[in-house]
C-alpha atoms as a PDB file:
ATOM      1  CA  MET A   1      18.919 -12.348   6.620  1.00  0.00           C
ATOM      2  CA  PRO A   2      15.750 -10.872   8.142  1.00  0.00           C
ATOM      3  CA  ASN A   3      12.818 -13.079   8.720  1.00  0.00           C
ATOM      4  CA  SER A   4      10.400 -12.659   5.670  1.00  0.00           C
ATOM      5  CA  SER A   5       7.695 -14.992   6.981  1.00  0.00           C
ATOM      6  CA  GLN A   6       5.773 -12.212   8.817  1.00  0.00           C
ATOM      7  CA  PRO A   7       2.349 -11.666   7.286  1.00  0.00           C
ATOM      8  CA  MET A   8       1.803  -8.604   4.955  1.00  0.00           C
ATOM      9  CA  LYS A   9      -0.033  -5.785   6.740  1.00  0.00           C
ATOM     10  CA  ALA A  10      -2.465  -4.079   4.503  1.00  0.00           C
ATOM     11  CA  ILE A  11      -4.776  -1.126   4.947  1.00  0.00           C
ATOM     12  CA  ILE A  12      -7.580  -0.420   2.661  1.00  0.00           C
ATOM     13  CA  LEU A  13      -8.266   3.285   2.128  1.00  0.00           C
ATOM     14  CA  TYR A  14     -11.544   3.919   0.345  1.00  0.00           C
ATOM     15  CA  ASP A  15     -14.208   6.402  -0.259  1.00  0.00           C
ATOM     16  CA  THR A  16     -17.915   6.185  -1.053  1.00  0.00           C
ATOM     17  CA  ARG A  17     -20.929   8.547  -0.794  1.00  0.00           C
ATOM     18  CA  SER A  18     -23.323   5.714   0.382  1.00  0.00           C
ATOM     19  CA  VAL A  19     -23.365   3.630   3.581  1.00  0.00           C
ATOM     20  CA  GLY A  20     -23.817  -0.085   3.297  1.00  0.00           C
ATOM     21  CA  GLY A  21     -23.931   0.024  -0.427  1.00  0.00           C
ATOM     22  CA  SER A  22     -22.142  -1.992  -3.072  1.00  0.00           C
ATOM     23  CA  THR A  23     -18.746  -0.367  -2.571  1.00  0.00           C
ATOM     24  CA  ASP A  24     -18.865  -0.982   1.257  1.00  0.00           C
ATOM     25  CA  ARG A  25     -19.860  -4.640   0.666  1.00  0.00           C
ATOM     26  CA  PHE A  26     -17.051  -4.952  -1.834  1.00  0.00           C
ATOM     27  CA  ILE A  27     -14.465  -3.453   0.585  1.00  0.00           C
ATOM     28  CA  ASP A  28     -15.536  -6.099   3.225  1.00  0.00           C
ATOM     29  CA  SER A  29     -15.136  -8.894   0.705  1.00  0.00           C
ATOM     30  CA  LEU A  30     -11.674  -7.577  -0.295  1.00  0.00           C
ATOM     31  CA  GLY A  31     -10.711  -7.502   3.394  1.00  0.00           C
ATOM     32  CA  ARG A  32     -11.776 -11.007   4.004  1.00  0.00           C
ATOM     33  CA  LYS A  33     -10.238 -12.291   0.775  1.00  0.00           C
ATOM     34  CA  LEU A  34      -6.776 -10.677   1.725  1.00  0.00           C
ATOM     35  CA  ALA A  35      -7.053 -12.096   5.372  1.00  0.00           C
ATOM     36  CA  GLU A  36      -7.585 -15.594   3.841  1.00  0.00           C
ATOM     37  CA  THR A  37      -4.123 -15.330   2.471  1.00  0.00           C
ATOM     38  CA  GLY A  38      -2.638 -14.616   5.902  1.00  0.00           C
ATOM     39  CA  ALA A  39      -2.454 -10.893   5.624  1.00  0.00           C
ATOM     40  CA  TYR A  40      -3.189  -8.551   8.570  1.00  0.00           C
ATOM     41  CA  VAL A  41      -5.896  -6.139   7.145  1.00  0.00           C
ATOM     42  CA  GLU A  42      -7.667  -2.880   8.384  1.00  0.00           C
ATOM     43  CA  LYS A  43      -9.849  -0.571   6.467  1.00  0.00           C
ATOM     44  CA  ALA A  44     -10.447   3.213   6.837  1.00  0.00           C
ATOM     45  CA  LYS A  45     -12.803   5.626   4.979  1.00  0.00           C
ATOM     46  CA  CYS A  46     -10.916   8.589   3.494  1.00  0.00           C
ATOM     47  CA  LYS A  47     -11.466  12.258   4.539  1.00  0.00           C
ATOM     48  CA  ALA A  48      -9.784  14.912   2.553  1.00  0.00           C
ATOM     49  CA  THR A  49      -8.266  16.675   5.776  1.00  0.00           C
ATOM     50  CA  ALA A  50      -7.733  13.601   7.955  1.00  0.00           C
ATOM     51  CA  ASP A  51      -4.371  12.651   9.672  1.00  0.00           C
ATOM     52  CA  TYR A  52      -2.841   9.650   8.006  1.00  0.00           C
ATOM     53  CA  SER A  53       0.151   9.048  10.166  1.00  0.00           C
ATOM     54  CA  PHE A  54      -1.311   5.534  10.905  1.00  0.00           C
ATOM     55  CA  ILE A  55      -0.364   4.582   7.509  1.00  0.00           C
ATOM     56  CA  GLN A  56       3.311   4.201   8.519  1.00  0.00           C
ATOM     57  CA  ASP A  57       2.466   0.829  10.334  1.00  0.00           C
ATOM     58  CA  PHE A  58       1.415  -0.873   7.069  1.00  0.00           C
ATOM     59  CA  ASP A  59       3.437  -2.530   4.264  1.00  0.00           C
ATOM     60  CA  VAL A  60       0.654  -2.029   1.474  1.00  0.00           C
ATOM     61  CA  VAL A  61      -1.888   0.525   1.069  1.00  0.00           C
ATOM     62  CA  ILE A  62      -4.843  -0.398  -1.239  1.00  0.00           C
ATOM     63  CA  MET A  63      -6.628   2.709  -2.454  1.00  0.00           C
ATOM     64  CA  GLY A  64      -9.979   2.851  -4.173  1.00  0.00           C
ATOM     65  CA  ALA A  65     -13.239   4.623  -4.809  1.00  0.00           C
ATOM     66  CA  PRO A  66     -16.154   4.977  -7.141  1.00  0.00           C
ATOM     67  CA  VAL A  67     -16.031   7.222 -10.101  1.00  0.00           C
ATOM     68  CA  TYR A  68     -18.733  10.014 -10.102  1.00  0.00           C
ATOM     69  CA  TYR A  69     -19.381  12.336 -13.051  1.00  0.00           C
ATOM     70  CA  LEU A  70     -15.993  11.580 -14.543  1.00  0.00           C
ATOM     71  CA  LEU A  71     -13.901  12.005 -11.415  1.00  0.00           C
ATOM     72  CA  VAL A  72     -12.569   9.687  -8.656  1.00  0.00           C
ATOM     73  CA  SER A  73     -14.480  10.222  -5.620  1.00  0.00           C
ATOM     74  CA  SER A  74     -13.459  13.561  -4.076  1.00  0.00           C
ATOM     75  CA  GLU A  75     -12.434  12.651  -0.580  1.00  0.00           C
ATOM     76  CA  LEU A  76      -9.802  10.121  -1.859  1.00  0.00           C
ATOM     77  CA  LEU A  77      -8.245  12.530  -4.303  1.00  0.00           C
ATOM     78  CA  GLY A  78      -8.623  15.387  -1.803  1.00  0.00           C
ATOM     79  CA  ALA A  79      -6.664  13.251   0.849  1.00  0.00           C
ATOM     80  CA  LEU A  80      -3.852  13.040  -1.612  1.00  0.00           C
ATOM     81  CA  ILE A  81      -3.747  16.743  -2.160  1.00  0.00           C
ATOM     82  CA  GLN A  82      -4.743  18.367   1.098  1.00  0.00           C
ATOM     83  CA  SER A  83      -3.702  16.039   3.869  1.00  0.00           C
ATOM     84  CA  ASN A  84      -0.499  14.312   4.990  1.00  0.00           C
ATOM     85  CA  LEU A  85      -1.378  11.176   3.166  1.00  0.00           C
ATOM     86  CA  LYS A  86       1.171  11.621   0.422  1.00  0.00           C
ATOM     87  CA  LYS A  87       3.914  12.010   3.160  1.00  0.00           C
ATOM     88  CA  TYR A  88       2.994   8.727   4.675  1.00  0.00           C
ATOM     89  CA  ILE A  89       2.669   6.670   1.610  1.00  0.00           C
ATOM     90  CA  LYS A  90       6.112   7.723   0.414  1.00  0.00           C
ATOM     91  CA  ARG A  91       7.840   4.436  -0.709  1.00  0.00           C
ATOM     92  CA  LYS A  92       4.748   2.388   0.255  1.00  0.00           C
ATOM     93  CA  LYS A  93       3.608  -0.503  -2.073  1.00  0.00           C
ATOM     94  CA  ILE A  94       0.353   0.442  -3.326  1.00  0.00           C
ATOM     95  CA  ALA A  95      -2.675  -1.364  -5.065  1.00  0.00           C
ATOM     96  CA  LEU A  96      -5.418   0.744  -6.819  1.00  0.00           C
ATOM     97  CA  PHE A  97      -9.118  -0.055  -7.669  1.00  0.00           C
ATOM     98  CA  LEU A  98     -11.921   1.850  -8.948  1.00  0.00           C
ATOM     99  CA  THR A  99     -15.533   1.064  -9.264  1.00  0.00           C
ATOM    100  CA  CYS A 100     -17.009   2.385 -12.456  1.00  0.00           C
ATOM    101  CA  GLY A 101     -19.775   1.758 -14.997  1.00  0.00           C
ATOM    102  CA  SER A 102     -17.610   2.941 -18.081  1.00  0.00           C
ATOM    103  CA  PRO A 103     -15.854   0.366 -20.219  1.00  0.00           C
ATOM    104  CA  GLU A 104     -12.550  -0.748 -18.741  1.00  0.00           C
ATOM    105  CA  PRO A 105     -10.263   0.738 -21.462  1.00  0.00           C
ATOM    106  CA  MET A 106     -11.888   4.148 -21.098  1.00  0.00           C
ATOM    107  CA  ALA A 107     -11.687   3.990 -17.233  1.00  0.00           C
ATOM    108  CA  THR A 108      -8.138   2.860 -17.212  1.00  0.00           C
ATOM    109  CA  LEU A 109      -7.167   5.800 -19.496  1.00  0.00           C
ATOM    110  CA  MET A 110      -9.254   8.494 -17.910  1.00  0.00           C
ATOM    111  CA  TYR A 111      -9.717   7.605 -14.233  1.00  0.00           C
ATOM    112  CA  LEU A 112      -6.609   5.603 -12.849  1.00  0.00           C
ATOM    113  CA  PRO A 113      -4.184   8.429 -13.896  1.00  0.00           C
ATOM    114  CA  GLN A 114      -6.136  10.838 -11.534  1.00  0.00           C
ATOM    115  CA  MET A 115      -4.689   8.794  -8.700  1.00  0.00           C
ATOM    116  CA  LYS A 116      -1.474   7.559 -10.238  1.00  0.00           C
ATOM    117  CA  ILE A 117      -0.102  11.095 -10.878  1.00  0.00           C
ATOM    118  CA  HIS A 118       0.205  11.372  -7.025  1.00  0.00           C
ATOM    119  CA  LEU A 119       1.964   8.028  -6.781  1.00  0.00           C
ATOM    120  CA  MET A 120       4.926   8.570  -9.201  1.00  0.00           C
ATOM    121  CA  ARG A 121       7.428   7.257  -6.710  1.00  0.00           C
ATOM    122  CA  ASN A 122       5.500   4.226  -5.400  1.00  0.00           C
ATOM    123  CA  LYS A 123       5.549   0.749  -6.517  1.00  0.00           C
ATOM    124  CA  ILE A 124       2.046  -0.223  -7.742  1.00  0.00           C
ATOM    125  CA  LEU A 125       1.582  -3.842  -7.163  1.00  0.00           C
ATOM    126  CA  ALA A 126      -1.927  -4.030  -8.945  1.00  0.00           C
ATOM    127  CA  GLU A 127      -4.574  -1.876 -10.478  1.00  0.00           C
ATOM    128  CA  LYS A 128      -8.076  -2.882 -11.469  1.00  0.00           C
ATOM    129  CA  VAL A 129     -11.173  -1.116 -12.643  1.00  0.00           C
ATOM    130  CA  PHE A 130     -14.214  -3.010 -11.471  1.00  0.00           C
ATOM    131  CA  ALA A 131     -17.537  -2.878 -13.328  1.00  0.00           C
ATOM    132  CA  PRO A 132     -20.623  -2.813 -11.162  1.00  0.00           C
ATOM    133  CA  HIS A 133     -21.387  -6.593 -11.804  1.00  0.00           C
ATOM    134  CA  GLN A 134     -17.815  -7.443 -10.889  1.00  0.00           C
ATOM    135  CA  LEU A 135     -18.302  -6.077  -7.353  1.00  0.00           C
ATOM    136  CA  THR A 136     -19.810  -9.505  -6.343  1.00  0.00           C
ATOM    137  CA  ASP A 137     -17.776 -11.592  -8.650  1.00  0.00           C
ATOM    138  CA  ASP A 138     -15.566 -13.877  -6.540  1.00  0.00           C
ATOM    139  CA  HIS A 139     -13.297 -14.660  -9.437  1.00  0.00           C
ATOM    140  CA  ALA A 140     -12.512 -11.013 -10.393  1.00  0.00           C
ATOM    141  CA  LEU A 141     -11.863 -10.178  -6.647  1.00  0.00           C
ATOM    142  CA  SER A 142      -9.577 -13.281  -6.185  1.00  0.00           C
ATOM    143  CA  GLU A 143      -7.665 -12.315  -9.250  1.00  0.00           C
ATOM    144  CA  PHE A 144      -6.952  -8.839  -7.939  1.00  0.00           C
ATOM    145  CA  VAL A 145      -5.978 -10.211  -4.535  1.00  0.00           C
ATOM    146  CA  ASP A 146      -3.698 -12.932  -6.038  1.00  0.00           C
ATOM    147  CA  GLU A 147      -1.898 -10.169  -8.034  1.00  0.00           C
ATOM    148  CA  ILE A 148      -1.340  -7.959  -5.001  1.00  0.00           C
ATOM    149  CA  THR A 149       0.062 -10.852  -2.915  1.00  0.00           C
ATOM    150  CA  SER A 150       2.172 -12.342  -5.608  1.00  0.00           C
ATOM    151  CA  ASN A 151       3.783  -9.037  -6.566  1.00  0.00           C
ATOM    152  CA  TYR A 152       4.230  -8.293  -2.914  1.00  0.00           C
ATOM    153  CA  ASP A 153       6.036 -11.499  -2.378  1.00  0.00           C
ATOM    154  CA  ASP A 154       8.226 -10.941  -5.451  1.00  0.00           C
ATOM    155  CA  SER A 155       9.145  -7.316  -4.352  1.00  0.00           C
ATOM    156  CA  LEU A 156      10.459  -8.916  -1.022  1.00  0.00           C
ATOM    157  CA  THR A 157      12.359 -11.618  -2.990  1.00  0.00           C
ATOM    158  CA  SER A 158      14.031  -9.093  -5.100  1.00  0.00           C
ATOM    159  CA  HIS A 159      15.027  -7.003  -2.137  1.00  0.00           C
ATOM    160  CA  HIS A 160      16.426  -9.917  -0.330  1.00  0.00           C
ATOM    161  CA  ALA A 161      18.298 -11.237  -3.359  1.00  0.00           C
ATOM    162  CA  SER A 162      20.279  -7.835  -3.898  1.00  0.00           C
ATOM    163  CA  LEU A 163      20.803  -6.730  -0.262  1.00  0.00           C
ATOM    164  CA  HIS A 164      22.935  -7.964   2.585  1.00  0.00           C
ATOM    165  CA  TRP A 165      22.259  -7.155   6.124  1.00  0.00           C
ATOM    166  CA  SER A 166      25.310  -6.843   8.447  1.00  0.00           C
ATOM    167  CA  ASP A 167      25.444  -8.952  11.643  1.00  0.00           C
ATOM    168  CA  GLU A 168      25.035  -5.684  13.759  1.00  0.00           C
ATOM    169  CA  ALA A 169      22.057  -4.511  11.852  1.00  0.00           C
ATOM    170  CA  LEU A 170      20.290  -7.939  12.246  1.00  0.00           C
ATOM    171  CA  GLU A 171      20.938  -7.889  15.899  1.00  0.00           C
ATOM    172  CA  MET A 172      19.394  -4.466  16.065  1.00  0.00           C
ATOM    173  CA  LEU A 173      16.404  -5.779  14.013  1.00  0.00           C
ATOM    174  CA  ASP A 174      15.908  -8.750  16.380  1.00  0.00           C
ATOM    175  CA  MET A 175      15.483  -6.227  19.396  1.00  0.00           C
ATOM    176  CA  ILE A 176      12.623  -4.561  17.835  1.00  0.00           C
ATOM    177  CA  PRO A 177       9.159  -5.921  18.747  1.00  0.00           C
ATOM    178  CA  PRO A 178       7.984  -8.356  16.049  1.00  0.00           C
ATOM    179  CA  PHE A 179       4.978  -6.268  15.172  1.00  0.00           C
ATOM    180  CA  PHE A 180       7.210  -3.448  13.864  1.00  0.00           C
ATOM    181  CA  GLN A 181      10.050  -5.598  12.392  1.00  0.00           C
ATOM    182  CA  ASN A 182       8.477  -6.009   9.025  1.00  0.00           C
ATOM    183  CA  ARG A 183       7.821  -2.278   8.734  1.00  0.00           C
ATOM    184  CA  ILE A 184      11.313  -1.360   9.704  1.00  0.00           C
ATOM    185  CA  ARG A 185      12.739  -4.006   7.242  1.00  0.00           C
ATOM    186  CA  THR A 186      10.766  -2.698   4.351  1.00  0.00           C
ATOM    187  CA  ILE A 187      11.533   0.920   4.836  1.00  0.00           C
ATOM    188  CA  THR A 188      15.301   0.301   5.250  1.00  0.00           C
ATOM    189  CA  GLU A 189      15.603  -1.874   2.290  1.00  0.00           C
ATOM    190  CA  GLU A 190      13.685   0.492   0.045  1.00  0.00           C
ATOM    191  CA  TYR A 191      15.744   3.283   1.252  1.00  0.00           C
ATOM    192  CA  ALA A 192      18.875   1.349   0.642  1.00  0.00           C
ATOM    193  CA  GLU A 193      17.773   0.398  -2.777  1.00  0.00           C
ATOM    194  CA  GLU A 194      16.983   3.915  -3.741  1.00  0.00           C
ATOM    195  CA  MET A 195      20.359   5.026  -2.544  1.00  0.00           C
ATOM    196  CA  GLY A 196      22.218   2.280  -4.187  1.00  0.00           C
ATOM    197  CA  TYR A 197      23.621   0.581  -1.008  1.00  0.00           C
ATOM    198  CA  THR A 198      24.277  -3.281  -1.278  1.00  0.00           C
ATOM    199  CA  THR A 199      24.897  -3.772   2.541  1.00  0.00           C
ATOM    200  CA  ILE A 200      22.461  -2.595   5.338  1.00  0.00           C
ATOM    201  CA  THR A 201      24.539  -1.423   8.315  1.00  0.00           C
ATOM    202  CA  LEU A 202      23.450   0.302  11.491  1.00  0.00           C
ATOM    203  CA  GLU A 203      24.261   3.608   9.822  1.00  0.00           C
ATOM    204  CA  VAL A 204      22.022   2.822   7.005  1.00  0.00           C
ATOM    205  CA  VAL A 205      19.126   1.863   9.286  1.00  0.00           C
ATOM    206  CA  GLU A 206      19.565   5.156  10.983  1.00  0.00           C
ATOM    207  CA  GLU A 207      19.746   7.128   7.719  1.00  0.00           C
ATOM    208  CA  ALA A 208      16.437   5.340   6.600  1.00  0.00           C
ATOM    209  CA  LYS A 209      14.889   6.314   9.965  1.00  0.00           C
ATOM    210  CA  GLY A 210      15.926   9.874   9.634  1.00  0.00           C
ATOM    211  CA  GLU A 211      14.555  10.087   6.082  1.00  0.00           C
ATOM    212  CA  MET A 212      11.257   8.680   7.173  1.00  0.00           C
ATOM    213  CA  GLU A 213      10.839  11.166  10.123  1.00  0.00           C
ATOM    214  CA  ARG A 214      11.700  14.131   7.811  1.00  0.00           C
ATOM    215  CA  GLY A 215       8.906  12.767   5.339  1.00  0.00           C
END
């Protein structure tokens, strides 16, 4: 079985209209808290028409933004509609957060669906609406991070329980630089699960690679 001890690689994609404000500080705190769990973490500010091909190097994409005038910040939504972001988050595990002054039940019903409608085929590990006072609440942040990491670990365990790698596929995986092994394993297992395969052979790995390249 492939080695599952490699750290999770997470990218935080976010948007905010201010620089150095409460959302920026929250993003930094989120990154530090994730790193404390052993995860490798980077962050990137969204632009509606940016190139998001770098997303393919990450296991988990954490997406979040403030809500302005009843809409999720436009650069993040714009990226999902106008850029190649949707192509590169295909089959990625996702976590979502919003910062919003509205009561949480209203925000959950009105604002989170604005993002989730673009993520119908993704596994969402966690979702959270943070009120302004929660952006500096270490407990609220820890709960969000714990949910992400716990559900990510569970998803890997469920894959490993139902899938078998052939000796030839394992040998091929061992030849890949460690930095990329986790990504290749995750893509292949998610493809195999979607296609109903129970054994991952060299042919399945090539199929998964071809599917990823076609986007």
